[in-house]
Amino acid sequence: MRHFLTLRDLSKDEILEIIDLALQIKQEWQSQTQPLYLERKTLGMVFEKSSTRTRVSFEAGIYQLGGMGIFLSNKDIQLGRGEPIKDTARVISSMLDMVMMRTSDHARIEEFAQYSSVPVINGLSDDYHPVQLMADYMTMVECGISMPHTSNFYPRTQTTQKPIVAYIGDGNNMAHSWLWLCAKLGFELRIASPKGYEPKTHILNQALQEAKHSGAQILVCDNVQVAVSGANVVTTDTWASMGQEDQKQERQKAFKQYCVDSATMTLANKDAIFLHCLPAYREQEVSEEVLEGTQSKVFLEAQNRLHAQKGIMVWLQRQNA
């Protein structure tokens, strides 16, 4: 059984295959020629954390592919009342064709997948957000910033060398997912985080080991200027994620110098793009001017969640056919 839990579980070719499929599906959707790839299939969507983009994109995505989605919040199912994950997984997977889960502890989704009889997609966990990274890289491709790859659906790349991505901010699930995308595809990633807020050591070390094989270059530092200098992509995330609200004031102090503003963007490549997984808190991790500026691709990136996730679902269905 193939699942989609982290990018660590996929090969470079598989990641690019999904991106290629997502671009194809987007092109078909725009020209109103998209086949019903998942006709009569049912996606269960288990939400233990609130969501805007993840819920709307998966629910709309499965519908556009010819299937239907069932929203299952933690308050509506027995999982929220203490039913063991393995019991919930075995029961609902016997009635569904695929499950998407958005949860806290990554171990919960791993256990769910272990007992599921259908493919499971990680819609977000505390350690990883892989579906977001597929949308991010898809956006990079559409903007001409990507690794060389032969495909009918890839635009001609504008970069003459490997992309340089600067991630500014908390070493959270987004930073971890950027580490694995970089390590698998082989580009350059620079992460700038305040001391004490770096990516988890074991995840960083695993990505560094993979980077030895792919040729990826990974730098983790606390200097925004070093990270952004010459970058093709500048990206960030909220300083306090869901469940960290009690740390908000402490984090605002720690991250005060980590706002991506116009001065920061001037250090990047002149054709660099700005990405953010959203929701964004203006004048905290990003300035209003940058978020609404010409280099910002955040709303293209957000829309690409729909198409990237359709690509993931179709790919998983084919892998497990």
Coordinates of C-alpha atoms in Angstrom, one line a residue:
M1 CA 0.0 0.0 0.0
R2 CA 1.4 3.4 -1.0
H3 CA 0.6 6.3 1.2
F4 CA 1.5 10.0 1.0
L5 CA 2.8 10.8 4.5
T6 CA 6.1 12.6 3.9
L7 CA 8.3 13.5 0.9
R8 CA 10.9 11.3 2.5
D9 CA 8.8 8.3 1.4
L10 CA 9.0 9.2 -2.3
S11 CA 11.8 9.1 -4.9
K12 CA 12.8 12.1 -7.0
D13 CA 11.2 10.6 -10.0
E14 CA 7.9 10.0 -8.1
I15 CA 7.8 13.6 -6.9
L16 CA 8.3 14.9 -10.4
E17 CA 5.8 12.4 -11.8
I18 CA 3.1 13.8 -9.4
I19 CA 4.0 17.4 -10.3
D20 CA 3.8 16.5 -14.0
L21 CA 0.4 14.9 -13.4
A22 CA -0.8 17.9 -11.4
L23 CA 0.2 20.3 -14.2
Q24 CA -1.6 18.1 -16.7
I25 CA -4.7 18.0 -14.6
K26 CA -4.6 21.8 -14.2
Q27 CA -4.3 22.3 -17.9
E28 CA -7.2 19.9 -18.5
W29 CA -9.3 21.7 -15.8
Q30 CA -8.6 25.1 -17.4
S31 CA -9.6 23.8 -20.9
Q32 CA -12.6 22.0 -19.4
T33 CA -11.4 18.6 -20.8
Q34 CA -10.4 17.0 -17.4
P35 CA -11.5 13.4 -17.3
L36 CA -13.3 12.0 -14.2
Y37 CA -10.2 10.2 -13.0
L38 CA -11.8 9.2 -9.7
E39 CA -15.4 8.7 -10.7
R40 CA -17.5 7.2 -7.9
K41 CA -14.6 7.2 -5.5
T42 CA -15.0 8.4 -1.9
L43 CA -12.5 10.4 0.0
G44 CA -12.8 10.5 3.8
M45 CA -11.3 13.8 5.3
V46 CA -10.4 13.5 9.0
F47 CA -9.7 16.9 10.6
E48 CA -8.3 17.0 14.1
K49 CA -7.1 20.6 13.3
S50 CA -9.0 23.4 11.7
S51 CA -8.4 24.3 8.1
T52 CA -9.4 26.5 5.2
R53 CA -7.2 25.6 2.2
T54 CA -6.8 21.9 3.0
R55 CA -10.5 21.3 3.4
V56 CA -11.7 23.4 0.4
S57 CA -9.0 22.0 -1.9
F58 CA -9.5 18.4 -1.1
E59 CA -13.3 18.6 -1.1
A60 CA -13.4 20.5 -4.3
G61 CA -10.6 18.3 -5.8
I62 CA -12.3 15.0 -5.3
Y63 CA -15.6 16.4 -6.6
Q64 CA -13.9 17.7 -9.8
L65 CA -12.3 14.3 -10.3
G66 CA -15.8 12.7 -10.2
G67 CA -15.9 11.5 -6.6
M68 CA -17.1 12.8 -3.4
G69 CA -15.6 13.8 -0.1
I70 CA -16.9 13.2 3.5
F71 CA -15.8 15.7 6.1
L72 CA -15.1 14.1 9.4
S73 CA -14.2 16.5 12.2
N74 CA -12.7 15.4 15.5
K75 CA -16.0 16.5 17.2
D76 CA -18.1 14.4 14.9
I77 CA -16.5 11.0 15.1
Q78 CA -15.6 8.6 17.9
L79 CA -11.9 9.3 17.4
G80 CA -12.5 12.5 19.2
R81 CA -14.0 10.6 22.2
G82 CA -11.1 8.3 22.6
E83 CA -11.6 5.5 20.2
P84 CA -8.2 3.9 19.3
I85 CA -6.8 5.1 16.0
K86 CA -6.3 1.6 14.8
D87 CA -10.0 0.9 15.2
T88 CA -11.1 4.0 13.5
A89 CA -8.7 3.4 10.6
R90 CA -9.8 -0.2 10.1
V91 CA -13.5 0.7 10.1
I92 CA -13.6 3.8 7.9
S93 CA -11.0 2.5 5.4
S94 CA -13.3 -0.5 4.8
M95 CA -16.0 2.0 3.5
L96 CA -13.8 4.5 1.6
D97 CA -11.4 4.6 -1.3
M98 CA -8.9 7.0 0.2
V99 CA -8.4 9.0 3.5
M100 CA -6.9 12.4 4.1
M101 CA -5.9 13.2 7.7
R102 CA -4.9 16.5 9.3
T103 CA -3.7 15.9 12.8
S104 CA -1.2 17.0 15.5
D105 CA 1.3 14.3 16.4
H106 CA 2.8 12.8 13.2
A107 CA 2.8 9.4 14.9
R108 CA -1.0 9.4 14.8
I109 CA -1.2 9.5 11.0
E110 CA 1.5 6.9 10.8
E111 CA -0.6 4.6 13.0
F112 CA -3.7 5.4 11.0
A113 CA -1.9 4.4 7.8
Q114 CA -0.5 1.2 9.3
Y115 CA -4.1 0.0 9.9
S116 CA -5.8 1.5 6.9
S117 CA -6.7 -0.7 3.9
V118 CA -6.7 2.3 1.6
P119 CA -4.2 5.1 0.8
V120 CA -3.7 7.8 3.4
I121 CA -2.7 11.3 2.6
N122 CA -1.1 13.6 5.2
G123 CA -3.0 16.9 5.1
L124 CA -0.7 18.3 7.8
S125 CA 0.9 17.1 11.0
D126 CA 3.1 18.8 13.5
D127 CA 6.2 17.5 11.7
Y128 CA 5.3 17.6 8.0
H129 CA 3.1 19.4 5.5
P130 CA 3.9 17.5 2.2
V131 CA 0.8 18.5 0.2
Q132 CA 1.7 22.1 0.6
L133 CA 5.2 21.5 -0.7
M134 CA 3.8 19.9 -3.8
A135 CA 1.8 23.0 -4.5
D136 CA 4.9 25.2 -3.7
Y137 CA 7.1 23.3 -6.2
M138 CA 4.3 23.3 -8.8
T139 CA 4.2 27.1 -8.4
M140 CA 8.0 27.3 -8.8
V141 CA 7.7 25.3 -12.0
E142 CA 5.0 27.6 -13.4
C143 CA 7.2 30.6 -12.6
G144 CA 10.2 29.0 -14.4
I145 CA 12.2 28.2 -11.3
S146 CA 12.8 24.4 -11.1
M147 CA 15.2 21.6 -11.5
P148 CA 15.8 20.5 -15.2
H149 CA 13.1 18.0 -16.1
T150 CA 11.8 16.8 -19.5
S151 CA 8.0 17.1 -19.6
N152 CA 5.3 18.1 -22.0
F153 CA 3.8 20.2 -19.1
Y154 CA 6.8 21.9 -17.8
P155 CA 7.4 25.5 -19.1
R156 CA 10.9 26.4 -20.2
T157 CA 12.9 27.1 -17.1
Q158 CA 14.3 30.6 -16.7
T159 CA 17.0 29.6 -14.2
T160 CA 20.4 28.5 -15.6
Q161 CA 21.4 26.8 -12.3
K162 CA 19.8 24.9 -9.5
P163 CA 17.1 27.0 -7.6
I164 CA 18.1 28.6 -4.4
V165 CA 15.3 28.7 -1.8
A166 CA 15.5 30.8 1.3
Y167 CA 13.1 29.8 4.1
I168 CA 12.8 32.4 6.8
G169 CA 11.3 31.7 10.2
D170 CA 10.2 28.8 12.4
G171 CA 11.8 25.4 12.0
N172 CA 8.4 23.8 11.9
N173 CA 6.6 21.3 9.6
M174 CA 7.0 23.6 6.6
A175 CA 10.8 23.9 7.2
H176 CA 10.9 20.1 7.6
S177 CA 9.0 19.5 4.3
W178 CA 11.3 22.0 2.5
L179 CA 14.3 20.0 3.8
W180 CA 12.9 16.8 2.3
L181 CA 11.9 18.4 -1.0
C182 CA 15.4 19.9 -1.3
A183 CA 17.1 16.7 -0.3
K184 CA 15.1 14.6 -2.9
L185 CA 15.3 17.0 -5.8
G186 CA 18.9 18.3 -5.3
F187 CA 18.5 22.1 -5.2
E188 CA 19.9 24.6 -2.6
L189 CA 18.0 25.4 0.6
R190 CA 18.9 28.0 3.2
I191 CA 16.9 28.1 6.4
A192 CA 17.3 31.1 8.7
S193 CA 15.7 30.6 12.1
P194 CA 16.3 32.3 15.5
K195 CA 18.4 30.2 17.9
G196 CA 16.2 27.7 19.7
Y197 CA 13.7 27.6 16.8
E198 CA 15.7 25.6 14.3
P199 CA 14.3 22.5 12.5
K200 CA 14.4 19.3 14.6
T201 CA 17.9 17.8 14.6
H202 CA 16.9 14.3 13.6
I203 CA 14.9 15.5 10.6
L204 CA 17.7 17.8 9.5
N205 CA 20.3 15.0 9.9
Q206 CA 18.2 12.6 7.8
A207 CA 17.8 15.2 5.1
L208 CA 21.5 15.9 5.1
Q209 CA 22.2 12.2 4.6
E210 CA 19.8 12.1 1.6
A211 CA 21.4 15.3 0.2
K212 CA 24.7 13.5 -0.1
H213 CA 23.1 11.3 -2.9
S214 CA 21.1 14.0 -4.6
G215 CA 23.7 16.8 -4.6
A216 CA 21.4 19.1 -2.6
Q217 CA 23.0 21.9 -0.6
I218 CA 21.5 22.7 2.8
L219 CA 22.4 25.5 5.2
V220 CA 20.7 26.3 8.5
C221 CA 21.7 29.6 10.2
D222 CA 20.2 32.5 12.1
N223 CA 21.2 35.2 9.5
V224 CA 18.4 36.3 7.2
Q225 CA 20.7 38.2 4.9
V226 CA 22.9 35.2 4.3
A227 CA 19.9 33.0 3.6
V228 CA 18.2 35.4 1.2
S229 CA 21.2 36.7 -0.8
G230 CA 20.8 35.7 -4.4
A231 CA 17.8 33.4 -3.7
N232 CA 15.3 32.6 -6.4
V233 CA 12.5 31.8 -3.9
V234 CA 11.9 33.4 -0.6
T235 CA 9.4 31.8 1.7
T236 CA 8.2 31.9 5.3
D237 CA 5.4 30.8 7.6
T238 CA 3.5 32.1 10.6
W239 CA 5.6 32.5 13.8
A240 CA 3.1 30.7 16.0
S241 CA 1.4 27.6 14.5
M242 CA -1.9 26.1 15.6
G243 CA -1.4 24.9 19.2
Q244 CA 1.3 27.4 20.0
E245 CA -1.0 30.4 20.8
D246 CA 0.3 30.5 24.4
Q247 CA 3.8 31.1 23.0
K248 CA 2.7 34.0 20.8
Q249 CA 4.3 36.9 22.7
E250 CA 7.5 35.0 23.3
R251 CA 7.7 34.1 19.6
Q252 CA 7.0 37.6 18.4
K253 CA 10.1 38.8 20.4
A254 CA 12.3 36.0 19.1
F255 CA 11.3 36.5 15.5
K256 CA 11.2 40.3 15.4
Q257 CA 14.1 40.5 13.0
Y258 CA 12.7 37.7 10.7
C259 CA 10.0 39.7 8.9
V260 CA 10.3 39.3 5.1
D261 CA 9.9 42.9 4.0
S262 CA 10.9 44.9 0.9
A263 CA 14.5 45.4 2.1
T264 CA 14.8 41.6 2.6
M265 CA 13.5 40.9 -1.0
T266 CA 16.1 43.3 -2.5
L267 CA 18.8 40.9 -1.4
A268 CA 17.2 38.1 -3.4
N269 CA 17.6 37.5 -7.2
K270 CA 15.8 40.3 -9.1
D271 CA 13.4 37.7 -10.5
A272 CA 12.8 36.0 -7.2
I273 CA 9.3 35.0 -6.1
F274 CA 7.8 35.1 -2.6
L275 CA 5.8 32.2 -1.3
H276 CA 3.7 31.7 1.9
C277 CA 1.5 28.7 2.8
L278 CA -1.1 31.0 4.4
P279 CA -2.7 32.2 6.6
A280 CA -0.3 35.2 6.7
Y281 CA -0.1 37.7 9.5
R282 CA 0.9 41.0 7.8
E283 CA 3.7 43.0 9.4
Q284 CA 4.8 40.0 11.4
E285 CA 6.4 37.2 9.3
V286 CA 5.8 39.2 6.0
S287 CA 5.1 42.9 5.2
E288 CA 1.9 44.0 3.5
E289 CA 4.0 45.4 0.7
V290 CA 5.7 42.1 -0.1
L291 CA 2.6 39.9 0.3
E292 CA 0.6 42.1 -2.1
G293 CA 3.6 42.9 -4.3
T294 CA 4.5 41.8 -7.8
Q295 CA 6.9 39.1 -6.6
S296 CA 4.3 37.5 -4.5
K297 CA 2.9 34.2 -5.9
V298 CA 1.0 33.3 -2.7
F299 CA -2.5 33.2 -4.3
L300 CA -1.3 31.2 -7.3
E301 CA 0.4 28.9 -4.8
A302 CA -2.9 28.6 -2.8
Q303 CA -4.9 27.8 -5.9
N304 CA -2.3 25.2 -6.8
R305 CA -3.2 23.2 -3.6
L306 CA -6.3 22.1 -5.6
H307 CA -4.4 20.8 -8.6
A308 CA -1.4 19.4 -6.7
Q309 CA -3.7 17.4 -4.5
K310 CA -5.7 16.2 -7.4
G311 CA -2.4 14.9 -8.8
I312 CA -1.6 13.2 -5.5
M313 CA -5.0 11.5 -5.3
V314 CA -4.9 10.3 -9.0
W315 CA -1.3 9.1 -8.6
L316 CA -2.1 7.1 -5.4
Q317 CA -5.1 5.5 -7.0
R318 CA -2.9 4.3 -9.9
Q319 CA -0.2 3.1 -7.6
N320 CA -2.6 1.0 -5.6
A321 CA -4.8 -0.2 -8.4

